[in-house]
mmCIF file of C-alpha atoms in Angstrom:
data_model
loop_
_atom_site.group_PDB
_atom_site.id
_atom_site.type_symbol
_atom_site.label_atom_id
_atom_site.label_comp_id
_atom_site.label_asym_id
_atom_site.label_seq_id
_atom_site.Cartn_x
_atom_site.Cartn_y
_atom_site.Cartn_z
ATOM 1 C CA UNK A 154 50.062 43.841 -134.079
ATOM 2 C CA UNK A 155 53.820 44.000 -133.830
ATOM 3 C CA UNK A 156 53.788 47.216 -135.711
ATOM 4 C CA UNK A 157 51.207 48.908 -133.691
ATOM 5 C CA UNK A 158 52.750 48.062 -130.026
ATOM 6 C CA UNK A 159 56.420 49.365 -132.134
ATOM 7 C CA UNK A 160 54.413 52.559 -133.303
ATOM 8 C CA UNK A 161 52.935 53.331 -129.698
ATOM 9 C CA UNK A 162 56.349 52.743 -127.903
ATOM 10 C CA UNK A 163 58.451 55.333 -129.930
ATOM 11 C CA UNK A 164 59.147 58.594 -128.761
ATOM 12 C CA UNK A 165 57.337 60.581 -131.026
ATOM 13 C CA UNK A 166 53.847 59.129 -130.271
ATOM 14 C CA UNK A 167 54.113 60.417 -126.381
ATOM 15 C CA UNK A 168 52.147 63.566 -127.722
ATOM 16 C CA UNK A 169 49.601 61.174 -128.968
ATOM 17 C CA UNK A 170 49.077 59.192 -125.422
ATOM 18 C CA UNK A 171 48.947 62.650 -123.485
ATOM 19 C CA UNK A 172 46.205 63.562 -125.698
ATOM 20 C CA UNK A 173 44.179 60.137 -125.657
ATOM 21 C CA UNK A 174 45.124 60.967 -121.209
ATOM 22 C CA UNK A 175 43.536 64.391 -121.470
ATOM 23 C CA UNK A 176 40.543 62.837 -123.860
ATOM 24 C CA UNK A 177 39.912 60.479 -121.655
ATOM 25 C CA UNK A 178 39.997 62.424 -118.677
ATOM 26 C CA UNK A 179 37.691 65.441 -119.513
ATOM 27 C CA UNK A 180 35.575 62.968 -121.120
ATOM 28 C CA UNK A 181 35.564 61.247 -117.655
ATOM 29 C CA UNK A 182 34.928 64.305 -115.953
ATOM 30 C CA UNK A 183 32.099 65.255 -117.346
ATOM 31 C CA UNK A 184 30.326 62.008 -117.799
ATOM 32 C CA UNK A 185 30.997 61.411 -114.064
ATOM 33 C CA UNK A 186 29.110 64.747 -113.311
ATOM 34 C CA UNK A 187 26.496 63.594 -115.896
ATOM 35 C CA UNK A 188 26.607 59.752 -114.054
ATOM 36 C CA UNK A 189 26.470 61.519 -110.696
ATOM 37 C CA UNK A 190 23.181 63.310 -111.468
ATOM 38 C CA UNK A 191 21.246 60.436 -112.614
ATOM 39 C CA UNK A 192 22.362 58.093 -109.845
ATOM 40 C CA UNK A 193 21.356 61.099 -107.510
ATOM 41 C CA UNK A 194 18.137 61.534 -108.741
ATOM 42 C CA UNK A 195 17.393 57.724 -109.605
ATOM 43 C CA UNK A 196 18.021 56.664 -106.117
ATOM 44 C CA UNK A 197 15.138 59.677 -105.071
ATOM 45 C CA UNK A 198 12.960 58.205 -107.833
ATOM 46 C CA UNK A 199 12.969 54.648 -106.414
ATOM 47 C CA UNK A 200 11.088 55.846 -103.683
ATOM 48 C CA UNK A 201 8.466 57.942 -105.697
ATOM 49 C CA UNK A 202 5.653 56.479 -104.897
ATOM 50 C CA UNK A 203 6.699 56.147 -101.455
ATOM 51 C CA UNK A 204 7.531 59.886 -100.994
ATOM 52 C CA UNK A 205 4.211 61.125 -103.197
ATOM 53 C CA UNK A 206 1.904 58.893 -100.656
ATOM 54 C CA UNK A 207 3.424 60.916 -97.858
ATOM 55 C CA UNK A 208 3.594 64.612 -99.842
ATOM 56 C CA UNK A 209 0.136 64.414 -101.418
ATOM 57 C CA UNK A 210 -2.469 66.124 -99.891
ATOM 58 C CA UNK A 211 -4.985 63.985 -97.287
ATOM 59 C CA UNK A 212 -7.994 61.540 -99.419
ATOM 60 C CA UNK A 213 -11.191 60.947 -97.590
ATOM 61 C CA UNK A 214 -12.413 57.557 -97.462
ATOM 62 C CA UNK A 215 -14.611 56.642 -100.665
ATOM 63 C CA UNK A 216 -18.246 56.066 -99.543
ATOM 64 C CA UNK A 217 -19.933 54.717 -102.625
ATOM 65 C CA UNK A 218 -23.314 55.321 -100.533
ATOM 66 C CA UNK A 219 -22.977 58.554 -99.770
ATOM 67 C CA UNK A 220 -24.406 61.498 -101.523
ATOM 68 C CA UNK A 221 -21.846 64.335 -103.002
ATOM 69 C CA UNK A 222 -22.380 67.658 -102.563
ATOM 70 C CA UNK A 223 -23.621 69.277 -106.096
ATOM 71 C CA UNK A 224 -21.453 71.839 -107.851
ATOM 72 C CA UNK A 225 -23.730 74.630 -106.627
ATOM 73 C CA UNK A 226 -23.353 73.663 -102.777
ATOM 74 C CA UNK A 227 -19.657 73.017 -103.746
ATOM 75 C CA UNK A 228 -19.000 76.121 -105.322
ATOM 76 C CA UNK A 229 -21.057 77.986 -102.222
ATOM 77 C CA UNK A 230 -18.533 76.157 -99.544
ATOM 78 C CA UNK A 231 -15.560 77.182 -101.576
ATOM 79 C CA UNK A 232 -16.833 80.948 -101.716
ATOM 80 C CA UNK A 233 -17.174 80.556 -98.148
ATOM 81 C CA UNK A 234 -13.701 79.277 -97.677
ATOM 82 C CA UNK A 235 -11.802 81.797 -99.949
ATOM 83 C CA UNK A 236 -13.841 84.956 -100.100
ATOM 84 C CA UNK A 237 -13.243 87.204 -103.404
ATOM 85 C CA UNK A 238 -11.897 84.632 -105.020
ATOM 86 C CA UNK A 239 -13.655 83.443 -108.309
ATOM 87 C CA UNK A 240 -14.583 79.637 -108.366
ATOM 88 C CA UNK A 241 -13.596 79.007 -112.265
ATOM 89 C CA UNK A 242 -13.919 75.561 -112.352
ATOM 90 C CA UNK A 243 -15.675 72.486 -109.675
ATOM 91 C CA UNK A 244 -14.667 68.966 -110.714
ATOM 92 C CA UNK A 245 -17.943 66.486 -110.176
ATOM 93 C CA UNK A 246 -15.873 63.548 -110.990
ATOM 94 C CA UNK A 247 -15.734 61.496 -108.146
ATOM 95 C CA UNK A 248 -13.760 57.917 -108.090
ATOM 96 C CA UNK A 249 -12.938 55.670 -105.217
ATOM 97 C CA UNK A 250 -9.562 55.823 -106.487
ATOM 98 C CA UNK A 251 -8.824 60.027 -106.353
ATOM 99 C CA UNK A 252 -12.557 60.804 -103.862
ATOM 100 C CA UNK A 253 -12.191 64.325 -103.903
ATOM 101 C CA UNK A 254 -13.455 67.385 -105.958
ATOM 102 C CA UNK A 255 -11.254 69.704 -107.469
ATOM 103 C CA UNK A 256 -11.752 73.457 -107.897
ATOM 104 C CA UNK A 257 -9.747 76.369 -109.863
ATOM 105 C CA UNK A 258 -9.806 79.606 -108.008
ATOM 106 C CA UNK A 259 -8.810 83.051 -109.612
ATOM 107 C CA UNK A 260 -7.883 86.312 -107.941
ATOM 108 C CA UNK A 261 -6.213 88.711 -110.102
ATOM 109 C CA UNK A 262 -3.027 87.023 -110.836
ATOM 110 C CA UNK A 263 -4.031 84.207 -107.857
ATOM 111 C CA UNK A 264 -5.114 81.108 -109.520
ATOM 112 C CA UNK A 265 -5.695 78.048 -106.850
ATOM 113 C CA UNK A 266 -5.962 74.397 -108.054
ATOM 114 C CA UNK A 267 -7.577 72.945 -104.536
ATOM 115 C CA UNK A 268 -8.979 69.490 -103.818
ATOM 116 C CA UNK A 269 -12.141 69.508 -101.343
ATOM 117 C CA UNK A 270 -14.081 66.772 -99.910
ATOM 118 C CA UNK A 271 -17.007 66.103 -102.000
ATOM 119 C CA UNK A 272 -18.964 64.874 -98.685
ATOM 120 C CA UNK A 273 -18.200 67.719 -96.481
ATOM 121 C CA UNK A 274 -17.050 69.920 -98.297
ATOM 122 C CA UNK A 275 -13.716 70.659 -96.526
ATOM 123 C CA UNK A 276 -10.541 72.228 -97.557
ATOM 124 C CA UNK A 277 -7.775 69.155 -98.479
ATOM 125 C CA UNK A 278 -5.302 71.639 -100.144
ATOM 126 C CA UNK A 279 -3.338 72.119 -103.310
ATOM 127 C CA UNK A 280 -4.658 69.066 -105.756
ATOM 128 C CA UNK A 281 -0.725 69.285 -106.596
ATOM 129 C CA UNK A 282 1.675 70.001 -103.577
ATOM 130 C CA UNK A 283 5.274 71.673 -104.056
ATOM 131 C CA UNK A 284 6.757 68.515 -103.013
ATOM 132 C CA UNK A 285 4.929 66.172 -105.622
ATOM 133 C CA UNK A 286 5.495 69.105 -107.819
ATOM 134 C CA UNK A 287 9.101 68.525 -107.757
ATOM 135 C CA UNK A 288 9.045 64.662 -107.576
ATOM 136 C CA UNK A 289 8.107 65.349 -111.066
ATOM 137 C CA UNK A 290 10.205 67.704 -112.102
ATOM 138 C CA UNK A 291 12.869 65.424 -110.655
ATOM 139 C CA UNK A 292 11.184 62.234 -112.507
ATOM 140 C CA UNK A 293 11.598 65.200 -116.033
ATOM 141 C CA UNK A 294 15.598 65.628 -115.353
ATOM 142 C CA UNK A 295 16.294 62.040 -114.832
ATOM 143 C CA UNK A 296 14.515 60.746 -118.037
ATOM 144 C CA UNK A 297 14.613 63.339 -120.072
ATOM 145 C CA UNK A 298 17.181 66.266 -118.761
ATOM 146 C CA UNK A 299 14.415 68.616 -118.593
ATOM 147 C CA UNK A 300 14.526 69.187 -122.302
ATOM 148 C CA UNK A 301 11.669 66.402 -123.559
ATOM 149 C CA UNK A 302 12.313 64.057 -126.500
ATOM 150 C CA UNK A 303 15.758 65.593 -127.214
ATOM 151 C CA UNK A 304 17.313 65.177 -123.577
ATOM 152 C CA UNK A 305 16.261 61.596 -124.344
ATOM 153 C CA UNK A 306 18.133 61.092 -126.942
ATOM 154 C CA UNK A 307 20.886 62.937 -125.158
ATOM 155 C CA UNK A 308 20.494 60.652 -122.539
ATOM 156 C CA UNK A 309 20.842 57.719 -125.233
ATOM 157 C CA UNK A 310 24.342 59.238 -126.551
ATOM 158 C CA UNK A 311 25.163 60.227 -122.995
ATOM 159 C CA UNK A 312 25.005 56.202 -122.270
ATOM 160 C CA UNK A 313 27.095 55.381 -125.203
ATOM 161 C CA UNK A 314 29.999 57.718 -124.493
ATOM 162 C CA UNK A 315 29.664 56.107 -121.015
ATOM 163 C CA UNK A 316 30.207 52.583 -122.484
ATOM 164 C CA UNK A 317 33.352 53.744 -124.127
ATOM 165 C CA UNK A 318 34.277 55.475 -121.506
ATOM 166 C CA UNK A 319 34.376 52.016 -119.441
ATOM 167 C CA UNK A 320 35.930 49.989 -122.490
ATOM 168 C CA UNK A 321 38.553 52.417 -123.093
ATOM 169 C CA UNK A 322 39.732 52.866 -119.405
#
């Protein structure tokens, strides 16, 4: 150990702790950017659920007695509702957890994905709002940096130059 301390404290080896300085501190840099982003987006994601209940468009009340409307009255109230569009798709799967219907709409380049109430008929809205749209999208760069499997791993590397980071500071 002698040696080491002797070799550190000579002259010569100043060019050697400027470089570990500038290592460290570009390292630093960018990991805090990288640290700043998921603590950012975390702290939004804690409240997901929270901020998805509020975003998401309105649910009727499940009535497990009450008759749905078929596809065919369905896909007439939707006609009526958006006029020239094509009804692609009605959903007829009705749960008491998600009691709605959902239709795809086409026009031209158009395409709707709207959820309707399977008792009345009515217009809900978009079965997927902008704001839950980016919830997830948000929910994508914190776990996976938008890139899938690979910003995963990235994420996994990204941790363990953190943890040297902190040990060598």
């Amino acid at each position: 150990m002698n040696y080491l301390r002797q070799w550190l404290d000579q002259p010569r080896s100043v060019w050697l702790r400027r470089a570990m300085f500038q290592i460290h501190l570009w390292v630093g840099l960018g990991l805090g950017l990288y640290i700043v982003m998921l603590s950012l987006s975390g702290s939004v994601l804690v409240y997901a659920r929270e901020i998805v209940s509020v975003l998401e468009s309105p649910m009727p009340e499940f009535q497990p007695d009450r008759e749905t409307l078929s596809v065919e009255e369905m896909t007439l109230a939707v006609e009526r509702a958006y006029p020239g569009y094509q009804v692609v798709r009605v959903g007829s799967r009705v749960t008491q957890r998600r009691p709605v219907m959902s239709v795809n709409l086409v026009l031209g380049d158009d395409i709707k994905d709207l959820i309707f109430n399977p008792y009345t008929g009515e217009d809900l809205g978009e079965a997927l709002p902008d704001g839950v749209r980016a919830i997830f999208w948000l929910t994508e760069l914190h776990d996976d940096l938008l890139m899938g499997f690979n910003g995963r791993t990235i994420n996994g590397i990204g941790s363990c130059f953190i943890t040297i980071l902190i040990l060598t500071g």
